[in-house]
Short mmCIF file of C-alpha atoms and ligand atoms in Angstrom, two decimals:
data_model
loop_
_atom_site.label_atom_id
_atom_site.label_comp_id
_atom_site.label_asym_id
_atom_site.label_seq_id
_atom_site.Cartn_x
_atom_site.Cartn_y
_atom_site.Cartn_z
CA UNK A 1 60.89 5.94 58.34
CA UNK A 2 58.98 9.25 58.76
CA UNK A 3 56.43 11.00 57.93
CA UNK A 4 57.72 11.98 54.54
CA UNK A 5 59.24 9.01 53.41
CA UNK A 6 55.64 7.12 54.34
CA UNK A 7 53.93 9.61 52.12
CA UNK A 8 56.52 9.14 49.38
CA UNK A 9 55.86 5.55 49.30
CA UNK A 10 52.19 5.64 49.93
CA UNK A 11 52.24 7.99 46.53
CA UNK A 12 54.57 5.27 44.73
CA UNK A 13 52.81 2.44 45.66
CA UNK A 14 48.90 4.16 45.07
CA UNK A 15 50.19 5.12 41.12
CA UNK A 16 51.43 1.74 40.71
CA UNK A 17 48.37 0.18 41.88
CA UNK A 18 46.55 3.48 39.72
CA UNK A 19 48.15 2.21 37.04
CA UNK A 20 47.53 -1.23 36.71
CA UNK A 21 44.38 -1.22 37.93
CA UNK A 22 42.11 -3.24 34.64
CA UNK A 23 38.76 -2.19 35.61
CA UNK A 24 36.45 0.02 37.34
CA UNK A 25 35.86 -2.08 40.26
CA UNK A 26 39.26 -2.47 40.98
CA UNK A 27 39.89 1.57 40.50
CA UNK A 28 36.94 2.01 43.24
CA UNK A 29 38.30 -0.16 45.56
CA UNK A 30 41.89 1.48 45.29
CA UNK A 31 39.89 5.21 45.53
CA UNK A 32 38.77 3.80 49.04
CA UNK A 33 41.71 2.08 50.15
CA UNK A 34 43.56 5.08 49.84
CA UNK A 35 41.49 8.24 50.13
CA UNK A 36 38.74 6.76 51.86
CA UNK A 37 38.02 7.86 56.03
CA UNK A 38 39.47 4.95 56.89
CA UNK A 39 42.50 4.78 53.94
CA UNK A 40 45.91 4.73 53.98
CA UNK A 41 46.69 8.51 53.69
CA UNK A 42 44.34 9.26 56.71
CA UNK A 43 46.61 6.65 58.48
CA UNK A 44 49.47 8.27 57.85
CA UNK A 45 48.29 11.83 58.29
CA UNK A 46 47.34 10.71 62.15
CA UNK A 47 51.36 10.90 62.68
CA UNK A 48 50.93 14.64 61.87
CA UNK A 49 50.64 14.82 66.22
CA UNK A 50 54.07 14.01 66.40
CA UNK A 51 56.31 16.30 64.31
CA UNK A 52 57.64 19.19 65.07
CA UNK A 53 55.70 22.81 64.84
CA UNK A 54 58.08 23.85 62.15
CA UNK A 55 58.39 20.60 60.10
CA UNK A 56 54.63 19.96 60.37
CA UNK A 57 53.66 22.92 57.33
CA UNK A 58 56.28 21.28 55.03
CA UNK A 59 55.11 17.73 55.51
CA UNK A 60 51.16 19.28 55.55
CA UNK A 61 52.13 20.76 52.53
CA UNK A 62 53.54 17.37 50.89
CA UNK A 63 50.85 15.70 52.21
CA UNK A 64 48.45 17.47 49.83
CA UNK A 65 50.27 17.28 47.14
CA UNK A 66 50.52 13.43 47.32
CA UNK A 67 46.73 13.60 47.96
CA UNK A 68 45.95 15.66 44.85
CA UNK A 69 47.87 13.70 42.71
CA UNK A 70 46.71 10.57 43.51
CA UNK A 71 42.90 11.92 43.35
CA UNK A 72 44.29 13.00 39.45
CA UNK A 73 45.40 9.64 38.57
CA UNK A 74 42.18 8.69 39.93
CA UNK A 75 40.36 9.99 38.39
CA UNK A 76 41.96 9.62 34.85
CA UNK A 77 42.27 5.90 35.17
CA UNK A 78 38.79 5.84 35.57
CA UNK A 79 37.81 7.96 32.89
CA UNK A 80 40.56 5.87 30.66
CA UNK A 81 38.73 2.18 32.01
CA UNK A 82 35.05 4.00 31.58
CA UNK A 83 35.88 4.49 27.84
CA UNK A 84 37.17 1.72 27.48
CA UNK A 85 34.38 -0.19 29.13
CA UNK A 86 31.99 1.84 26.52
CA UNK A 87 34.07 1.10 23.43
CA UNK A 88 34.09 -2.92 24.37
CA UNK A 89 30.08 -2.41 24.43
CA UNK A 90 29.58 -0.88 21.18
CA UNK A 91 31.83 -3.39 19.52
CA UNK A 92 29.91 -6.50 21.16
CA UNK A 93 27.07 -4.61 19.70
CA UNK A 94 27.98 -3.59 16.12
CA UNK A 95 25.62 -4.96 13.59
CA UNK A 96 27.37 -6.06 10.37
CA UNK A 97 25.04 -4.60 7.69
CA UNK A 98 27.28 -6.49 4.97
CA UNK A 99 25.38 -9.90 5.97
CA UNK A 100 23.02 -10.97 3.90
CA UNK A 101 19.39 -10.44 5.73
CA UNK A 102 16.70 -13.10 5.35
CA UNK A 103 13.72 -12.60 2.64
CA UNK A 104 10.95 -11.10 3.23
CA UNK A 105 8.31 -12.62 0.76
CA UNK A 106 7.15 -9.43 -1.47
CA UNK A 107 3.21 -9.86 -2.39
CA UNK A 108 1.35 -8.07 -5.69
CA UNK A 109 -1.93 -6.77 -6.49
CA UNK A 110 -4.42 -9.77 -7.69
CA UNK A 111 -4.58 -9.93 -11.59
CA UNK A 112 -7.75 -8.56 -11.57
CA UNK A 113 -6.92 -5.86 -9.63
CA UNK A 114 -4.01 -5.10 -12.01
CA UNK A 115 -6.44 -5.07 -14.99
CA UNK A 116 -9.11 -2.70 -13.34
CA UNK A 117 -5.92 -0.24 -12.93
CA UNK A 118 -4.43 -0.49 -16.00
CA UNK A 119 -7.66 0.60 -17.05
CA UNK A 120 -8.52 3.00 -14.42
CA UNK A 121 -4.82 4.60 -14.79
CA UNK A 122 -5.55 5.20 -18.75
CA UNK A 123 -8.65 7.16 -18.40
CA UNK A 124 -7.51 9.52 -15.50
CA UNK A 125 -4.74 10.21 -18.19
CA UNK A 126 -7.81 10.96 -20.47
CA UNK A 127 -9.13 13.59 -18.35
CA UNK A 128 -12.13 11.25 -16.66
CA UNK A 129 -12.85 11.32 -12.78
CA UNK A 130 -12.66 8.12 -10.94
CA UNK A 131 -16.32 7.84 -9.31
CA UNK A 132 -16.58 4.37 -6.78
CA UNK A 133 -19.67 3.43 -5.82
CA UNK A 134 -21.67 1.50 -3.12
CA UNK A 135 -21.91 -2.64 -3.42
CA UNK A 136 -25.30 -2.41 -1.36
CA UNK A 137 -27.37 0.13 -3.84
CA UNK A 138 -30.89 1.04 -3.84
CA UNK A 139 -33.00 -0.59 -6.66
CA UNK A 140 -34.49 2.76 -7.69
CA UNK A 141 -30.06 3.42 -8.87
CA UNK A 142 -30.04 -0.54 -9.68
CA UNK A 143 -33.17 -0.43 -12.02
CA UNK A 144 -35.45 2.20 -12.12
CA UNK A 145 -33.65 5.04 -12.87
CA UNK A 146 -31.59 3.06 -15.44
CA UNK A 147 -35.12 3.26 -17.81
CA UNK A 148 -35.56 -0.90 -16.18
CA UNK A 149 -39.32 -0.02 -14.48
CA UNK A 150 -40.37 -2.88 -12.08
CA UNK A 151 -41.39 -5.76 -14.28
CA UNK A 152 -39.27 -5.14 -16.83
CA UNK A 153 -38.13 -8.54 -18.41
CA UNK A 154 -34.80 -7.40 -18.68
CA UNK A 155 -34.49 -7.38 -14.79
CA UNK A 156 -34.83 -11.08 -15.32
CA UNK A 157 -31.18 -11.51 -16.52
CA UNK A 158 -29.57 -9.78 -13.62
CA UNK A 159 -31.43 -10.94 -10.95
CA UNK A 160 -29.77 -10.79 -7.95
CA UNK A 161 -29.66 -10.52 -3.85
CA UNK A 162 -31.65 -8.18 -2.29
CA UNK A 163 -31.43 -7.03 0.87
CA UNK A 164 -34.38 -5.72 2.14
CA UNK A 165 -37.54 -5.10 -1.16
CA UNK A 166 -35.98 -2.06 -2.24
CA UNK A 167 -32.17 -2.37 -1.48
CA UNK A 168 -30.16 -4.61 -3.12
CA UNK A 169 -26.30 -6.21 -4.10
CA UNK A 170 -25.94 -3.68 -7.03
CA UNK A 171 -25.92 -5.97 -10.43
CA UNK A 172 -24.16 -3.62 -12.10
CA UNK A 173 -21.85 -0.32 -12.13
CA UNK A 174 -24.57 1.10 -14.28
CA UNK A 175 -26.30 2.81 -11.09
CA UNK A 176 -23.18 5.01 -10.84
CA UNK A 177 -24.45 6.74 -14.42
CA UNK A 178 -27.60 8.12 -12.66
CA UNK A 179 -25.92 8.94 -9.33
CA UNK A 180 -22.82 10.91 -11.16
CA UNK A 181 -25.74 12.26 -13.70
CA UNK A 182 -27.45 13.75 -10.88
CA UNK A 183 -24.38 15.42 -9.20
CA UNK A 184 -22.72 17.17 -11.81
CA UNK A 185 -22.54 20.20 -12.64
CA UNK A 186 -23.34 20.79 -16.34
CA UNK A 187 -22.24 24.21 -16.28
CA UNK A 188 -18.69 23.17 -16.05
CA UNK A 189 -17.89 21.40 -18.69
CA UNK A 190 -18.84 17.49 -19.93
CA UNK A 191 -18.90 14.35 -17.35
CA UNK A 192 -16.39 12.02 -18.18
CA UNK A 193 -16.18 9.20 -15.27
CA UNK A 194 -14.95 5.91 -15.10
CA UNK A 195 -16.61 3.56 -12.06
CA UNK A 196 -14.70 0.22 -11.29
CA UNK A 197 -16.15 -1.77 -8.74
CA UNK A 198 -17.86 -5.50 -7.60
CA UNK A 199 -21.17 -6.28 -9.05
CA UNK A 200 -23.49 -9.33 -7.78
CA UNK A 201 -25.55 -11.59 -9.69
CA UNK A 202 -27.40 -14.61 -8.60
CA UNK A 203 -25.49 -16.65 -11.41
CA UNK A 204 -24.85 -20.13 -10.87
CA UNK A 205 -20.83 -20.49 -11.06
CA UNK A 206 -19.46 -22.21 -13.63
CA UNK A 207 -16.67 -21.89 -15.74
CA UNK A 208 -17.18 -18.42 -17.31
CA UNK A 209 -19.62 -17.03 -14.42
CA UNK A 210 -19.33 -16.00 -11.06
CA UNK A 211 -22.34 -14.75 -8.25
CA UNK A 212 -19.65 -11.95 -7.74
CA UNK A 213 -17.39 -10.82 -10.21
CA UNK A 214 -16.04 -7.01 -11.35
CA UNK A 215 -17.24 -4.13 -14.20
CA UNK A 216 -15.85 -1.13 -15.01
CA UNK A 217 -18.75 1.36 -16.07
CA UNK A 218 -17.49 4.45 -18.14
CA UNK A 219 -19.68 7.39 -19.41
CA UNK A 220 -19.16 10.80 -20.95
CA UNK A 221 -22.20 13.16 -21.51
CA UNK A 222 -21.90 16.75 -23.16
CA UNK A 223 -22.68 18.21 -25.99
CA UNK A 224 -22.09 16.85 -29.46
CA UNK A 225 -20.75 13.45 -28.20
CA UNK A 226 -20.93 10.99 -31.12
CA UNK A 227 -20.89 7.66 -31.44
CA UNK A 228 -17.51 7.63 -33.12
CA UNK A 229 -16.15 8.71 -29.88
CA UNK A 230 -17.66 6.18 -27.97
CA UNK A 231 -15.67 3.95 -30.61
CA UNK A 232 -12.45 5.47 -30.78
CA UNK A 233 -12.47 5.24 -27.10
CA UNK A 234 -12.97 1.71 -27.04
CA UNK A 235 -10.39 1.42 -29.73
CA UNK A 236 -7.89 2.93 -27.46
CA UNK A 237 -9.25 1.09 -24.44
CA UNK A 238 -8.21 -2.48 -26.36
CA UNK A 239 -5.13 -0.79 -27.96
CA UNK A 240 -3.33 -0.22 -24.76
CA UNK A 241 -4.58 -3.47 -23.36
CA UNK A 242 -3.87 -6.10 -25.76
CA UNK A 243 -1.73 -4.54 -28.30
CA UNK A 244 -1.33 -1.41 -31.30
CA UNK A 245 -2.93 -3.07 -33.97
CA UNK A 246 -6.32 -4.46 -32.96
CA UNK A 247 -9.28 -3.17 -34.25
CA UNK A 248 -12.61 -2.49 -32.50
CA UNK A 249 -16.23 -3.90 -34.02
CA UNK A 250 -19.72 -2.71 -32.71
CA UNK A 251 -22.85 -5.03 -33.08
CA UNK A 252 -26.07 -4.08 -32.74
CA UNK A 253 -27.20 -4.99 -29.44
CA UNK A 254 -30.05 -4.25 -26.09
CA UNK A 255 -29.78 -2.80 -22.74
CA UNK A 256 -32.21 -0.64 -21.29
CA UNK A 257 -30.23 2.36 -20.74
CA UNK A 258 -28.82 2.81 -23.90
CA UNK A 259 -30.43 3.39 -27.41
CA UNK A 260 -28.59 2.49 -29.73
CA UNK A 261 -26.82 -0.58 -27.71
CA UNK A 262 -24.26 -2.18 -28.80
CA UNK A 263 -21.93 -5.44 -27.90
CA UNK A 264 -18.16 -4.50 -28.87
CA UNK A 265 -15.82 -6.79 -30.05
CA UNK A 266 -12.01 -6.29 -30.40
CA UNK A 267 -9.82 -7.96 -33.44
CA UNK A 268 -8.51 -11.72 -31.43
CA UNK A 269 -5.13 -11.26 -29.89
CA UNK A 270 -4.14 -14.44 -30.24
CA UNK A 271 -4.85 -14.79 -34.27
CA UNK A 272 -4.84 -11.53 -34.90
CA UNK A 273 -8.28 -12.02 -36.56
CA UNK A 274 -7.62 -15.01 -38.75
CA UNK A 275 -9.65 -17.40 -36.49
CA UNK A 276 -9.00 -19.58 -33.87
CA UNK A 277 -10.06 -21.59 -30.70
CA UNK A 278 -9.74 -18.46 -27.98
CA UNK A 279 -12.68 -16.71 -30.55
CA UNK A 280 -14.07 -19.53 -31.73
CA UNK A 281 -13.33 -18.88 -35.09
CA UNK A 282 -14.92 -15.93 -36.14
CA UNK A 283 -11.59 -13.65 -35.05
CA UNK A 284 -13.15 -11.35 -32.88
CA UNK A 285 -13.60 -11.51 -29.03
CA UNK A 286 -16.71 -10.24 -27.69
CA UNK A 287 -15.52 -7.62 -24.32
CA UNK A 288 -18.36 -5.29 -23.55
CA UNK A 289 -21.53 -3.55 -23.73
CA UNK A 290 -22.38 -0.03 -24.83
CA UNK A 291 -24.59 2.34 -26.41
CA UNK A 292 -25.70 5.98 -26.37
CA UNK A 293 -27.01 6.88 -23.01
CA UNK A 294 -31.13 6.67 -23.39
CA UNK A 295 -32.94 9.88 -22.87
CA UNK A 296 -34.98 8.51 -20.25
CA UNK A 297 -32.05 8.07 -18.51
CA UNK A 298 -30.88 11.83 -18.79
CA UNK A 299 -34.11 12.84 -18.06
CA UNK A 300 -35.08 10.98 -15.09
CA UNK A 301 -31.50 12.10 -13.37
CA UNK A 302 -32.51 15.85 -14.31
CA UNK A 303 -30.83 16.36 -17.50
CA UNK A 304 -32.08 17.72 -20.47
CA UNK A 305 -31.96 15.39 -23.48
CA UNK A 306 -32.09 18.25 -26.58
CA UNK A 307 -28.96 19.65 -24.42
CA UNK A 308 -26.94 16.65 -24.07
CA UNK A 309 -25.95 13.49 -24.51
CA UNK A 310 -23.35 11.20 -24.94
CA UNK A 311 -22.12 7.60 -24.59
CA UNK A 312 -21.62 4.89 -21.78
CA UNK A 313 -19.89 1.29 -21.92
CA UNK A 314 -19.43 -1.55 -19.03
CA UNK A 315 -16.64 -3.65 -19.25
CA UNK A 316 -15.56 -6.47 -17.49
CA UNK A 317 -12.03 -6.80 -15.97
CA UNK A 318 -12.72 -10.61 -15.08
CA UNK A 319 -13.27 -10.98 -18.46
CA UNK A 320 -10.10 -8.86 -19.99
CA UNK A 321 -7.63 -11.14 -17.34
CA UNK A 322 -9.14 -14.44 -18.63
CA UNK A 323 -8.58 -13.22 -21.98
CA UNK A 324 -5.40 -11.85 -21.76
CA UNK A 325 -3.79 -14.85 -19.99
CA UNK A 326 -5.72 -17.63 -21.83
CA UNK A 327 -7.38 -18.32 -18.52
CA UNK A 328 -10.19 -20.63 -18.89
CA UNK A 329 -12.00 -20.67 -15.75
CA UNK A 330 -12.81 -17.71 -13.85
CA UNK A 331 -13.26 -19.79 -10.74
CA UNK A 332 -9.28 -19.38 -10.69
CA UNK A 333 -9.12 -15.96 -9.84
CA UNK A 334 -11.03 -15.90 -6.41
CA UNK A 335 -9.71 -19.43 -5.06
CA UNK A 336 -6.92 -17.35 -3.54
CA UNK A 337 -4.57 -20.01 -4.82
CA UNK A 338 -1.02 -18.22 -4.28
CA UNK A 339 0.45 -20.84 -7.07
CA UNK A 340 -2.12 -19.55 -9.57
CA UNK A 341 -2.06 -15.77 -8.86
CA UNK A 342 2.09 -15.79 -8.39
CA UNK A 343 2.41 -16.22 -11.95
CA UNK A 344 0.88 -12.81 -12.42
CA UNK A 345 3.44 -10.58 -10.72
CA UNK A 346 3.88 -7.11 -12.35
CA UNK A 347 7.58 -7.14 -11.86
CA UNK A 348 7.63 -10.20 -13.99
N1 LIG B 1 -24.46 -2.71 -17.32
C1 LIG B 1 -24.40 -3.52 -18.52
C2 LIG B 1 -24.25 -4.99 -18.06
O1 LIG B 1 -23.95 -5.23 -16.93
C3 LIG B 1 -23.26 -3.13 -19.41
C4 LIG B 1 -23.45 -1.76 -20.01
C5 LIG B 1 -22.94 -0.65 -19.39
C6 LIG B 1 -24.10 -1.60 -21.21
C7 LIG B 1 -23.10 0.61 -19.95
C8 LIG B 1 -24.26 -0.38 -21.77
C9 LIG B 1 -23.77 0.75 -21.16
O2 LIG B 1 -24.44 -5.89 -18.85
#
């Protein structure tokens, strides 16, 4: 055989084994076996010595052709394997987004919490700023500045935790009246806030009380604020809560900060006012406390009381959920009892 015929066959026989080479191992090995220092066609080539001068550029020639060829079929099968190695990969890989993924448990606010913005969401509507205030509050916002001097009796009924002798749990949202009175700007136009937050008494807890339980304190002062609007407020406040055709009632009442105060009741949901258990058969449903803010109040937190005035109410959201839901013990809400507060879920 010479020289030629040895390269034709080495040629054959390297695209055969080119071809059915299956992975990219094997296509190395065969790169090596055959082009390699110590391959096949560097065998071969050695017999070069021993041809003739004028056959020798002929065969040279042939010889690179056979070695460019096989370095093309090379390096295509390996391409072709490398592809195919990558495609098998992404396949083994391939998420299936049709199947069914496992629940993730979907949590909601707490009732009370869905009450306070309910609330909250209704008077932004109405043009009031949301004003939240500290927990820990000095007694001077607590009591004093609220027209409660030390040793008023009324102090009595909230007493509560104090912190050091003249910081204490705040009793009340009430302190946020003075600090907002303070702050604005009267120039600008009437204050109308609204301040939800947790208030602290030391209560014994029972069925209707709690040592820590939630108000919502709401105020607008201006000029030529009525009483009616304090009513036609709370009328709307009810309205959107418990339903279009309640009715609102005031009754003469006390708080310090307020002259007149009053309690306000709201027509009973549940009998629509013709008397039953929920109010005790009178068919109204005592919700909050109100009044026209006291000029002591005004004046002590720098505004004049000839100028303005206007009205202030503190509601309880505690309060609104029990009623709402026909819960009868407020203990309920802040057991943390996922079976009770489930049954509240927004989305229904
Ligand atoms: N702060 C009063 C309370 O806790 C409620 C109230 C607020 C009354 C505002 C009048 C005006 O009982």
């Amino acid at each position: 055989m010479d020289l030629k015929e040895k390269l034709a066959d080495l040629r054959q026989q390297g695209l055969e084994d080119i071809e059915n080479s299956q992975d990219l191992k094997r296509i190395n090995e065969i790169r090596v076996k055959m082009l390699g220092k110590k391959g096949n066609l560097t065998g071969v080539l050695r017999g070069m010595r021993d041809i003739s001068a004028e056959e020798r550029p002929k065969v040279g020639q042939f010889a690179n052709k056979v070695r460019d060829e096989l370095t093309a079929a090379i390096e295509e099968r390996h391409a072709a394997l490398e592809q195919a190695a990558l495609n098998e990969k992404l396949k083994a890989e391939t998420i299936d987004v049709t199947l069914p993924g496992s629940p993730v448990a979907q949590g909601q606010p707490h009732v009370i919490q869905q009450i306070i913005d309910q609330v909250v969401d209704l008077f932004v509507s109405m043009g009031y700023e949301v004003a939240v205030g500290d927990e820990v509050e000095q007694e001077v916002y607590n009591f004093e500045k609220l027209n409660l001097p030390k040793d008023h009796p009324a102090r009595d009924m909230q007493d509560t935790f104090y912190v050091t002798p003249s910081v204490l749990m705040r009793t009340q949202t009430s302190p946020m009246q003075a600090r907002m009175l303070e702050k604005h700007d009267f120039a600008k136009g009437p204050l109308k806030m609204i301040s939800p937050g947790k208030v602290y008494r030391r209560d014994t807890d029972d069925a209707t009380h709690s040592h820590q339980f939630n108000q919502i304190e709401g105020m607008v002062v201006g000029k030529h604020i009525t009483m009616a609007d304090l009513k036609g407020t709370l009328k709307v406040v009810a309205r959107s809560l418990f339903g279009d055709k309640l009715d609102v009632r005031l009754r003469p009442s006390y708080f310090p900060f307020t002259e007149p105060s009053v309690e306000a009741d709201i027509t009973c949901f549940n009998c629509m006012g013709k008397g039953c258990a929920i109010c005790k058969h009178t068919g109204w449903i005592e919700v909050l406390g109100a009044g026209m803010v006291h000029p002591n109040v005004l004046k002590m937190s720098g505004v004049d009381p000839e100028e303005y005035g206007g009205f202030a109410f503190g509601l309880g959201p505690d309060r609104f959920a029990m009623l709402k839901y026909g819960v009868d013990d407020i203990r309920n809400f802040y057991q943390n009892d996922v079976r009770f507060l489930n049954q509240f879920d927004e989305k229904g």
